[in-house]
Short mmCIF file of C-alpha atoms in Angstrom, two decimals:
data_model
loop_
_atom_site.label_atom_id
_atom_site.label_comp_id
_atom_site.label_asym_id
_atom_site.label_seq_id
_atom_site.Cartn_x
_atom_site.Cartn_y
_atom_site.Cartn_z
CA MET T 133 77.11 -12.28 -8.72
CA LYS T 134 76.75 -15.81 -7.33
CA LYS T 135 75.84 -17.04 -10.82
CA ARG T 136 79.01 -15.46 -12.26
CA ILE T 137 81.13 -17.09 -9.56
CA ASN T 138 79.57 -20.47 -10.29
CA ILE T 139 80.25 -20.05 -14.00
CA LEU T 140 83.85 -19.07 -13.21
CA ILE T 141 84.33 -22.13 -10.98
CA VAL T 142 82.91 -24.43 -13.66
CA SER T 143 85.23 -22.85 -16.23
CA ILE T 144 88.28 -23.30 -14.01
CA ILE T 145 87.39 -26.94 -13.33
CA SER T 146 86.92 -27.55 -17.06
CA VAL T 147 90.33 -26.06 -17.83
CA LEU T 148 91.93 -28.17 -15.10
CA PHE T 149 90.40 -31.36 -16.53
CA ILE T 150 91.65 -30.45 -19.99
CA PHE T 151 95.14 -29.72 -18.60
CA MET T 152 95.23 -32.98 -16.63
CA ALA T 153 94.12 -34.95 -19.67
CA ALA T 154 96.87 -33.34 -21.75
CA CYS T 155 99.50 -34.24 -19.15
CA SER T 156 98.33 -37.83 -18.68
CA PRO T 157 100.11 -40.54 -20.65
CA LYS T 158 98.38 -41.81 -23.77
CA LYS T 159 96.47 -45.02 -23.07
CA ILE T 160 97.67 -47.61 -25.56
CA THR T 161 96.08 -51.00 -26.03
CA ALA T 162 97.28 -54.06 -27.91
CA GLN T 163 95.02 -55.93 -30.29
CA GLY T 164 95.20 -59.05 -32.43
CA ASN T 165 97.21 -62.14 -31.62
CA PRO T 166 100.63 -62.13 -29.94
CA ASP T 167 103.66 -63.41 -31.84
CA ILE T 168 106.06 -66.23 -30.93
CA GLY T 169 107.49 -64.21 -28.04
CA GLY T 170 104.10 -63.18 -26.68
CA ALA T 171 104.44 -59.62 -28.00
CA TYR T 172 101.75 -57.65 -29.83
CA GLU T 173 102.53 -55.40 -32.80
CA GLU T 174 101.92 -52.25 -30.74
CA MET T 175 104.65 -53.29 -28.32
CA TYR T 176 107.37 -52.71 -30.92
CA ALA T 177 107.06 -48.94 -30.46
CA PRO T 178 108.91 -47.37 -27.50
CA ASP T 179 105.96 -45.08 -26.70
CA PHE T 180 103.92 -48.15 -25.74
CA TRP T 181 106.15 -48.52 -22.69
CA ILE T 182 106.83 -44.87 -21.80
CA GLY T 183 104.61 -43.47 -19.07
CA LYS T 184 104.27 -40.39 -16.89
CA ASN T 185 107.43 -38.89 -15.33
CA PHE T 186 109.72 -41.20 -17.32
CA ASP T 187 111.77 -38.15 -18.28
CA LYS T 188 112.96 -37.58 -14.70
CA GLU T 189 116.60 -38.40 -13.98
CA ILE T 190 117.35 -41.75 -12.40
CA MET T 191 120.80 -40.44 -11.51
CA THR T 192 122.30 -36.97 -11.73
CA LYS T 193 125.46 -36.40 -13.75
CA GLU T 194 127.53 -36.53 -10.55
CA GLN T 195 125.85 -39.74 -9.40
CA VAL T 196 126.49 -41.35 -12.79
CA GLN T 197 130.17 -40.46 -12.51
CA ALA T 198 130.33 -41.94 -9.00
CA TYR T 199 128.56 -45.09 -10.20
CA ASP T 200 130.97 -45.49 -13.11
CA TYR T 201 133.91 -45.02 -10.72
CA SER T 202 132.55 -47.67 -8.34
CA ILE T 203 132.33 -50.25 -11.13
CA LYS T 204 135.90 -49.56 -12.26
CA HIS T 205 137.27 -49.84 -8.75
CA THR T 206 135.57 -53.04 -7.65
CA GLU T 207 137.66 -56.04 -8.70
CA THR T 208 134.62 -58.32 -8.96
CA PHE T 209 133.30 -56.57 -12.05
CA LYS T 210 136.50 -56.80 -14.15
CA VAL T 211 136.15 -53.26 -15.48
CA PHE T 212 139.53 -51.55 -15.32
CA ASP T 213 140.50 -47.94 -14.88
CA LEU T 214 143.10 -47.92 -17.63
CA ASP T 215 144.70 -44.71 -16.32
CA GLU T 216 145.71 -46.57 -13.15
CA HIS T 217 147.22 -49.55 -14.97
CA PRO T 218 150.97 -50.03 -14.33
CA GLN T 219 153.26 -48.77 -17.08
CA GLN T 220 155.27 -52.00 -17.01
CA LEU T 221 154.42 -55.68 -16.77
CA THR T 222 156.71 -58.51 -15.75
CA GLY T 223 157.14 -61.34 -18.19
CA ASP T 224 155.23 -63.69 -15.90
CA GLU T 225 152.30 -61.25 -15.63
CA LEU T 226 152.09 -60.80 -19.38
CA LYS T 227 152.37 -64.52 -20.11
CA ALA T 228 149.61 -65.27 -17.60
CA ARG T 229 147.26 -62.85 -19.39
CA ILE T 230 147.99 -64.33 -22.81
CA ASN T 231 147.76 -67.90 -21.53
CA ALA T 232 144.33 -67.21 -20.03
CA TYR T 233 142.99 -68.19 -23.45
CA ILE T 234 143.48 -71.95 -23.79
CA ILE T 235 143.27 -74.27 -26.78
CA PRO T 236 139.86 -76.01 -26.77
CA VAL T 237 139.79 -79.80 -26.50
CA GLU T 238 136.42 -80.36 -28.19
CA LYS T 239 136.04 -80.74 -31.95
CA ARG T 240 135.95 -77.44 -33.81
CA TYR T 241 135.40 -76.33 -37.40
CA THR T 242 136.72 -73.45 -39.49
CA GLY T 243 136.69 -72.17 -43.09
CA SER T 244 134.31 -69.92 -45.02
CA ASP T 245 131.55 -72.54 -44.84
CA GLY T 246 132.33 -73.64 -41.27
CA LYS T 247 132.80 -77.24 -42.35
CA THR T 248 136.58 -77.67 -42.28
CA PRO T 249 137.69 -79.67 -39.21
CA VAL T 250 140.27 -77.81 -37.15
CA THR T 251 143.65 -79.54 -37.18
CA LYS T 252 146.61 -79.55 -34.83
CA GLU T 253 148.45 -77.36 -37.37
CA TYR T 254 145.71 -74.73 -37.01
CA TYR T 255 146.37 -74.45 -33.28
CA ASN T 256 150.14 -74.64 -33.75
CA ARG T 257 150.01 -71.57 -36.03
CA LEU T 258 147.98 -69.59 -33.51
CA THR T 259 150.09 -70.52 -30.49
CA ALA T 260 153.36 -69.82 -32.33
CA ASN T 261 152.08 -66.44 -33.47
CA ARG T 262 151.55 -65.39 -29.84
CA ASN T 263 155.31 -64.75 -29.83
CA MET T 264 155.87 -65.87 -26.25
CA GLY T 265 159.62 -65.93 -26.90
CA GLY T 266 159.47 -62.19 -27.54
CA ILE T 267 158.36 -61.42 -23.98
CA ASP T 268 161.05 -59.82 -21.81
CA GLU T 269 161.52 -59.95 -18.06
CA VAL T 270 160.09 -56.42 -17.90
CA ASN T 271 157.75 -55.18 -20.66
CA GLU T 272 156.80 -51.56 -21.32
CA VAL T 273 153.11 -50.85 -21.80
CA GLU T 274 152.27 -48.83 -24.91
CA TYR T 275 149.22 -46.65 -25.47
CA GLY T 276 146.76 -47.11 -28.29
CA ILE T 277 143.61 -45.73 -29.88
CA ILE T 278 141.20 -47.87 -31.91
CA THR T 279 140.96 -46.29 -35.37
CA ALA T 280 138.34 -48.56 -36.96
CA GLU T 281 135.80 -50.97 -35.55
CA THR T 282 137.61 -54.22 -35.01
CA ALA T 283 137.30 -57.70 -33.56
CA LEU T 284 138.98 -58.62 -30.31
CA ARG T 285 139.94 -62.30 -30.46
CA ASP T 286 141.31 -65.05 -28.23
CA PHE T 287 144.32 -65.71 -30.48
CA PRO T 288 146.32 -63.70 -33.06
CA GLY T 289 144.56 -64.90 -36.19
CA ALA T 290 141.35 -64.24 -38.11
CA GLU T 291 140.40 -67.84 -38.87
CA PRO T 292 137.04 -68.63 -37.20
CA SER T 293 136.39 -71.40 -34.69
CA TYR T 294 132.94 -73.02 -34.71
CA ASP T 295 131.75 -75.79 -32.41
CA GLU T 296 128.96 -76.90 -34.74
CA GLU T 297 129.70 -77.92 -38.31
CA GLY T 298 128.26 -75.47 -40.83
CA ASN T 299 126.85 -73.07 -38.21
CA LEU T 300 128.47 -69.71 -38.98
CA GLU T 301 126.71 -67.84 -36.18
CA PHE T 302 129.16 -68.52 -33.36
CA ASP T 303 132.86 -67.89 -33.93
CA LEU T 304 133.95 -68.82 -30.42
CA PHE T 305 137.31 -67.05 -30.72
CA PHE T 306 135.47 -63.72 -31.18
CA GLU T 307 135.38 -61.93 -27.81
CA ASN T 308 134.20 -58.39 -28.52
CA ARG T 309 133.86 -55.62 -31.10
CA MET T 310 135.95 -52.54 -30.36
CA LYS T 311 134.64 -49.04 -31.05
CA VAL T 312 136.40 -46.19 -32.84
CA TRP T 313 138.26 -43.96 -30.36
CA GLU T 314 138.33 -46.60 -27.61
CA ARG T 315 141.52 -46.28 -25.62
CA CYS T 316 143.56 -49.40 -25.03
CA LEU T 317 146.88 -50.55 -23.66
CA ILE T 318 149.11 -52.39 -26.14
CA LEU T 319 150.90 -55.11 -24.18
CA HIS T 320 152.49 -57.31 -26.84
CA THR T 321 152.86 -57.87 -30.60
CA SER T 322 152.43 -61.14 -32.51
CA ALA T 323 155.32 -62.88 -34.25
CA ASP T 324 154.08 -61.78 -37.69
CA GLY T 325 153.60 -58.18 -36.46
CA LYS T 326 149.97 -58.13 -37.60
CA TRP T 327 148.28 -58.44 -34.19
CA TYR T 328 148.39 -56.54 -30.89
CA PHE T 329 147.57 -58.11 -27.54
CA ILE T 330 145.67 -55.35 -25.75
CA GLN T 331 143.98 -54.51 -22.46
CA CYS T 332 140.74 -52.53 -22.64
CA MET T 333 138.13 -51.51 -20.10
CA SER T 334 136.71 -54.93 -19.33
CA PHE T 335 138.51 -57.42 -21.54
CA ARG T 336 141.78 -58.29 -23.19
CA GLY T 337 142.74 -60.15 -26.33
CA TRP T 338 144.19 -59.80 -29.81
CA ILE T 339 143.20 -57.18 -32.41
CA ASN T 340 144.29 -56.51 -35.98
CA ALA T 341 147.18 -54.04 -35.62
CA GLU T 342 145.96 -52.14 -38.69
CA HIS T 343 142.94 -51.00 -36.66
CA ALA T 344 144.86 -49.34 -33.84
CA ALA T 345 147.40 -46.52 -33.60
CA LYS T 346 150.02 -45.83 -30.95
CA CYS T 347 150.58 -42.53 -29.16
CA ASP T 348 152.35 -41.28 -26.05
CA ARG T 349 150.65 -41.48 -22.67
CA GLN T 350 150.00 -37.72 -22.44
CA THR T 351 148.22 -37.65 -25.80
CA TRP T 352 146.31 -40.83 -24.90
CA GLN T 353 145.04 -39.24 -21.68
CA LYS T 354 144.15 -35.97 -23.43
CA TYR T 355 141.20 -37.51 -25.27
CA LYS T 356 139.56 -38.53 -22.00
CA ASN T 357 139.26 -34.87 -20.95
CA MET T 358 138.16 -33.29 -24.24
CA ASP T 359 134.62 -32.15 -25.01
CA PHE T 360 132.85 -34.84 -27.00
CA VAL T 361 129.78 -36.07 -28.81
CA VAL T 362 128.30 -39.53 -28.25
CA VAL T 363 126.69 -41.64 -30.95
CA THR T 364 123.15 -42.20 -29.66
CA GLY T 365 121.75 -43.80 -32.82
CA ASN T 366 122.14 -47.48 -33.55
CA ARG T 367 125.04 -46.48 -35.78
CA VAL T 368 126.19 -43.36 -37.61
CA LEU T 369 127.75 -43.39 -41.08
CA LEU T 370 129.80 -40.32 -41.96
CA ASP T 371 129.65 -38.62 -45.35
CA GLU T 372 131.92 -39.48 -48.24
CA GLU T 373 135.00 -37.29 -48.08
CA LEU T 374 136.29 -36.36 -51.53
CA TYR T 375 139.61 -35.02 -50.24
CA ASP T 376 140.40 -37.49 -47.46
CA ALA T 377 139.66 -41.15 -48.16
CA GLU T 378 140.95 -42.24 -44.74
CA ILE T 379 137.92 -40.79 -42.94
CA SER T 380 135.36 -41.26 -45.72
CA ARG T 381 132.21 -43.23 -44.85
CA LYS T 382 133.53 -44.13 -41.40
CA GLU T 383 130.90 -45.97 -39.37
CA MET T 384 130.48 -45.77 -35.60
CA LEU T 385 128.19 -47.72 -33.28
CA MET T 386 125.98 -46.49 -30.45
CA GLY T 387 128.01 -45.40 -27.43
CA THR T 388 131.05 -44.25 -29.44
CA ARG T 389 132.58 -41.15 -27.85
CA ILE T 390 134.17 -38.71 -30.33
CA PRO T 391 136.34 -35.68 -29.38
CA LEU T 392 134.65 -32.40 -30.30
CA LEU T 393 136.36 -29.34 -31.78
CA LYS T 394 135.19 -25.72 -31.76
CA GLY T 395 135.81 -22.70 -33.97
CA ILE T 396 136.45 -24.47 -37.28
CA GLU T 397 134.46 -23.03 -40.20
CA GLU T 398 135.15 -25.58 -42.93
CA VAL T 399 136.25 -29.21 -43.30
CA ASN T 400 137.28 -30.58 -46.69
CA ASN T 401 135.41 -27.89 -48.60
CA VAL T 402 132.18 -28.27 -46.58
CA SER T 403 130.95 -25.64 -44.13
CA THR T 404 130.53 -26.67 -40.50
CA VAL T 405 127.63 -24.28 -39.95
CA SER T 406 125.22 -27.22 -39.58
CA SER T 407 127.69 -29.87 -38.43
CA TYR T 408 129.69 -30.92 -35.42
CA THR T 409 133.44 -30.67 -36.00
CA VAL T 410 135.18 -33.68 -34.57
CA LEU T 411 138.54 -35.42 -34.37
CA LEU T 412 138.84 -38.76 -36.15
CA PRO T 413 141.72 -41.18 -35.53
CA VAL T 414 143.85 -42.63 -38.34
CA ARG T 415 146.79 -45.02 -38.19
CA GLY T 416 149.88 -43.67 -39.95
CA ASP T 417 152.27 -45.75 -42.03
CA ASP T 418 154.56 -45.97 -39.00
CA GLY T 419 151.73 -47.25 -36.79
CA ASN T 420 151.39 -43.98 -34.89
CA LEU T 421 148.25 -41.91 -34.40
CA ILE T 422 147.28 -39.17 -36.84
CA GLU T 423 144.46 -36.78 -35.91
CA LYS T 424 142.08 -35.87 -38.72
CA THR T 425 139.37 -33.24 -38.64
CA GLY T 426 135.94 -34.48 -39.71
CA ARG T 427 132.29 -33.55 -39.61
CA ILE T 428 129.16 -35.13 -38.21
CA PRO T 429 125.96 -33.56 -39.64
CA LYS T 430 123.66 -32.18 -36.96
CA ASN T 431 120.85 -34.37 -38.26
CA ALA T 432 122.83 -37.42 -37.15
CA ASP T 433 121.68 -39.22 -34.01
CA VAL T 434 124.41 -37.90 -31.69
CA THR T 435 124.44 -35.71 -28.60
CA GLU T 436 126.94 -33.32 -27.02
CA GLY T 437 128.02 -34.98 -23.82
CA TYR T 438 126.20 -37.97 -22.37
CA LEU T 439 122.45 -38.45 -22.34
CA PRO T 440 120.66 -37.87 -19.01
CA MET T 441 119.98 -41.22 -17.35
CA THR T 442 116.19 -41.41 -17.46
CA ARG T 443 113.83 -44.33 -17.93
CA GLU T 444 112.56 -42.76 -21.14
CA ASN T 445 116.08 -42.52 -22.56
CA MET T 446 116.82 -46.12 -21.59
CA ILE T 447 113.76 -47.37 -23.42
CA ARG T 448 114.27 -45.17 -26.48
CA GLN T 449 117.92 -46.20 -26.79
CA SER T 450 117.04 -49.88 -26.60
CA PHE T 451 114.40 -49.60 -29.32
CA LYS T 452 116.88 -47.95 -31.70
CA MET T 453 118.46 -51.41 -32.01
CA LEU T 454 115.14 -53.25 -32.50
CA GLY T 455 115.33 -55.88 -35.23
CA GLU T 456 119.11 -55.73 -35.68
CA ARG T 457 120.61 -59.19 -36.02
CA TYR T 458 122.35 -60.97 -33.15
CA GLY T 459 126.14 -61.27 -33.27
CA TRP T 460 128.06 -63.44 -30.81
CA GLY T 461 130.63 -61.23 -29.06
CA GLY T 462 129.96 -58.48 -31.60
CA SER T 463 130.59 -60.62 -34.67
CA HIS T 464 128.77 -59.96 -37.96
CA TYR T 465 129.05 -56.21 -37.23
CA ALA T 466 126.30 -56.69 -34.66
CA ARG T 467 125.85 -57.21 -30.90
CA ASP T 468 125.08 -60.01 -28.49
CA CYS T 469 122.82 -59.69 -25.44
CA SER T 470 125.41 -58.07 -23.17
CA ALA T 471 126.74 -55.69 -25.84
CA PHE T 472 123.14 -54.55 -26.35
CA ILE T 473 122.95 -53.53 -22.67
CA ARG T 474 126.47 -52.07 -22.64
CA ASP T 475 125.84 -49.78 -25.60
CA ILE T 476 122.78 -48.35 -23.87
CA TYR T 477 124.80 -47.63 -20.72
CA PHE T 478 127.68 -46.13 -22.74
CA CYS T 479 125.26 -43.38 -23.83
CA PHE T 480 124.93 -42.32 -20.19
CA GLY T 481 128.67 -42.43 -19.47
CA VAL T 482 128.77 -45.76 -17.64
CA GLU T 483 131.18 -48.52 -18.62
CA ILE T 484 129.71 -51.79 -17.41
CA PRO T 485 131.06 -55.37 -17.58
CA LYS T 486 131.09 -57.01 -20.99
CA ASN T 487 129.36 -60.31 -20.20
CA SER T 488 125.95 -61.21 -18.82
CA ALA T 489 127.29 -62.63 -15.53
CA GLY T 490 129.22 -59.42 -14.84
CA GLN T 491 126.19 -57.30 -15.61
CA GLY T 492 124.13 -59.41 -13.26
CA ALA T 493 126.68 -58.81 -10.51
CA MET T 494 127.17 -55.06 -11.06
CA PRO T 495 126.03 -52.64 -8.35
CA ALA T 496 122.61 -51.00 -8.49
CA ASN T 497 120.36 -48.85 -6.31
CA LYS T 498 118.02 -51.83 -6.05
CA LYS T 499 119.72 -55.21 -6.38
CA PHE T 500 118.07 -58.58 -5.85
CA ASN T 501 119.51 -62.07 -6.09
CA VAL T 502 116.44 -64.15 -6.86
CA ALA T 503 118.04 -67.44 -7.94
CA GLY T 504 116.47 -69.41 -5.07
CA MET T 505 113.17 -67.58 -5.01
CA ASP T 506 109.79 -69.16 -5.75
CA VAL T 507 108.71 -68.38 -9.33
CA SER T 508 105.54 -66.54 -8.29
CA GLN T 509 107.51 -64.39 -5.83
CA LYS T 510 110.15 -63.72 -8.47
CA GLU T 511 107.50 -62.67 -10.97
CA LYS T 512 105.87 -60.33 -8.45
CA LEU T 513 109.22 -58.70 -7.64
CA ILE T 514 110.08 -58.21 -11.32
CA LYS T 515 106.69 -56.61 -12.02
CA SER T 516 107.29 -54.17 -9.18
CA GLN T 517 110.42 -52.78 -10.91
CA HIS T 518 110.51 -49.69 -13.08
CA PRO T 519 111.19 -50.14 -16.81
CA GLY T 520 114.95 -50.16 -17.44
CA ALA T 521 115.83 -52.76 -14.80
CA VAL T 522 118.43 -55.30 -15.96
CA LEU T 523 117.36 -58.94 -15.63
CA GLU T 524 120.07 -61.61 -15.79
CA MET T 525 120.06 -65.37 -16.07
CA GLN T 526 122.92 -67.72 -16.87
CA GLY T 527 124.22 -66.79 -20.32
CA HIS T 528 121.67 -64.06 -21.03
CA VAL T 529 120.70 -60.53 -19.99
CA MET T 530 117.60 -58.41 -20.75
CA LEU T 531 116.10 -54.95 -20.19
CA TYR T 532 112.74 -54.92 -18.39
CA LEU T 533 109.97 -52.96 -20.14
CA GLY T 534 106.92 -53.40 -17.94
CA GLU T 535 103.76 -55.39 -17.40
CA PHE T 536 100.83 -55.88 -19.76
CA ASN T 537 97.77 -58.03 -19.10
CA GLY T 538 99.50 -59.65 -16.15
CA LYS T 539 102.67 -60.58 -18.05
CA ALA T 540 106.19 -59.15 -17.67
CA TYR T 541 107.92 -58.03 -20.89
CA VAL T 542 111.54 -57.40 -21.87
CA ILE T 543 113.56 -56.17 -24.83
CA HIS T 544 116.70 -58.21 -25.54
CA ASP T 545 119.17 -59.34 -28.16
CA VAL T 546 118.46 -63.06 -28.28
CA TYR T 547 119.51 -65.95 -30.48
CA ALA T 548 116.66 -68.41 -29.84
CA PHE T 549 113.75 -69.29 -27.59
CA GLY T 550 110.71 -71.55 -27.45
CA GLU T 551 107.27 -70.08 -28.10
CA SER T 552 105.60 -68.29 -25.20
CA GLY T 553 103.04 -70.38 -23.35
CA LYS T 554 104.02 -73.67 -24.98
CA ASP T 555 106.26 -74.95 -22.13
CA GLY T 556 108.97 -75.89 -24.64
CA SER T 557 106.69 -78.45 -26.30
CA GLU T 558 107.37 -77.11 -29.80
CA GLY T 559 111.11 -76.60 -29.37
CA ARG T 560 113.22 -73.49 -29.76
CA LYS T 561 113.07 -71.27 -32.80
CA ASN T 562 115.85 -69.01 -34.05
CA ILE T 563 115.12 -65.34 -33.32
CA ASN T 564 118.65 -64.02 -33.92
CA CYS T 565 117.87 -60.33 -33.39
CA VAL T 566 116.81 -57.64 -30.91
CA THR T 567 113.15 -58.21 -30.09
CA VAL T 568 110.42 -57.75 -27.49
CA SER T 569 109.09 -60.81 -25.69
CA ASP T 570 107.45 -61.81 -22.45
CA LEU T 571 109.32 -63.81 -19.82
CA TYR T 572 107.35 -66.99 -20.53
CA VAL T 573 109.37 -68.00 -23.59
CA THR T 574 111.48 -71.09 -22.98
CA ARG T 575 115.06 -72.32 -22.96
CA LYS T 576 116.42 -75.59 -24.39
CA ASP T 577 115.20 -77.59 -21.38
CA GLY T 578 111.65 -76.21 -21.63
CA SER T 579 111.95 -73.97 -18.56
CA THR T 580 110.83 -70.37 -18.92
CA PHE T 581 113.13 -67.39 -18.92
CA LEU T 582 111.27 -66.23 -15.80
CA GLU T 583 112.21 -69.40 -13.93
CA ASN T 584 115.90 -68.91 -14.80
CA ILE T 585 116.36 -65.26 -13.79
CA ARG T 586 119.06 -64.95 -11.11
CA ASN T 587 119.57 -61.22 -10.64
CA ILE T 588 117.53 -58.03 -10.88
CA ASN T 589 119.52 -54.79 -11.05
CA ALA T 590 117.48 -51.58 -11.00
CA MET T 591 118.85 -48.04 -11.02
CA ALA T 592 115.68 -46.74 -9.31
#
């Protein structure tokens, strides 16, 4: 009897060890030599960074909603609750918003090759097209929906503005890339009628009027309360539509929220049995909104409702953009460092500030201003954070991944840095894409990214 009990105990212990081994995270090592950013090949897979219990919620759905509300109702963060915006603006208020963008005094270049010096006539055309004479004492706010991805610019014109001759990377009049279905407020129209001056969640500027449609306030608010799917892939490209060219091959970036329809069996001669049926916005000939019914195949990287805010989801979302080129302000159909972070947060239902400084200042469960901290203390504090923490320095923002062999690593959309461990001695090299690096890569002055970090914002 005692022998049987002993055998049973040994069997139970063996099963427990097997179970514990199955539940433990896979131990991953990195081999070979690190690259320019100090990253090993194995680090370019999200599973390298995902550990035990990473699937647990950082915030519940209700907490996410409260967090989003707090950002929109704290003036510091410049994220606006559009539903609370006044329905009229005085002429002085509107002019002040338009005049916030000023003509640069330094030498600039334009043209397809970026080598044409900007002239006074260039600026005269842009300033005249702002149509300041068309502003009334009291101006009615109109309601708009973005119908195609579009550039938001400082002035009503598409001509680029470069500060370095022949460098086409940085069109400094490009502020942001707008997503399909984003709601906006149309505040003014350019003199040529081709541009709208708009207010969006965290920015304002000029967009091509052909990429937005007007609707009444009630319709505009309706879309906020509809069921929806969110694009959780880097981007989703819809099918070719043989019977409706206006919605054929429409492309939508990560974080795009699309109204969802139920009970429709067929769209343009294709069954919806294995698709999501959605509303797609189109601008009519009169400039007003037309609703079209479209499909998103269920194999597309989308989700009904927002993703749960977990560390695993944060890491997986960030790696879906790995290798995509950098785009200042969203130019080149790409993202910059802050748009990279924003699109991740959009997937969880949080609308955060558009620039790196605003993201560094946004609220968090754990928030540290480390600008004046000793570098070794700063490094220790960063390493104590969970993956998914936002790290901000002047002009740049990153997502913390974790520690490996004593070094802290991030994923970020970065234009250039100096090689890790070289103290800036070999100069900066263009990276120009989303990549993984350690924090010991360098800036123009040879200082490390680690030395320059000012804020750590961690959700948990």
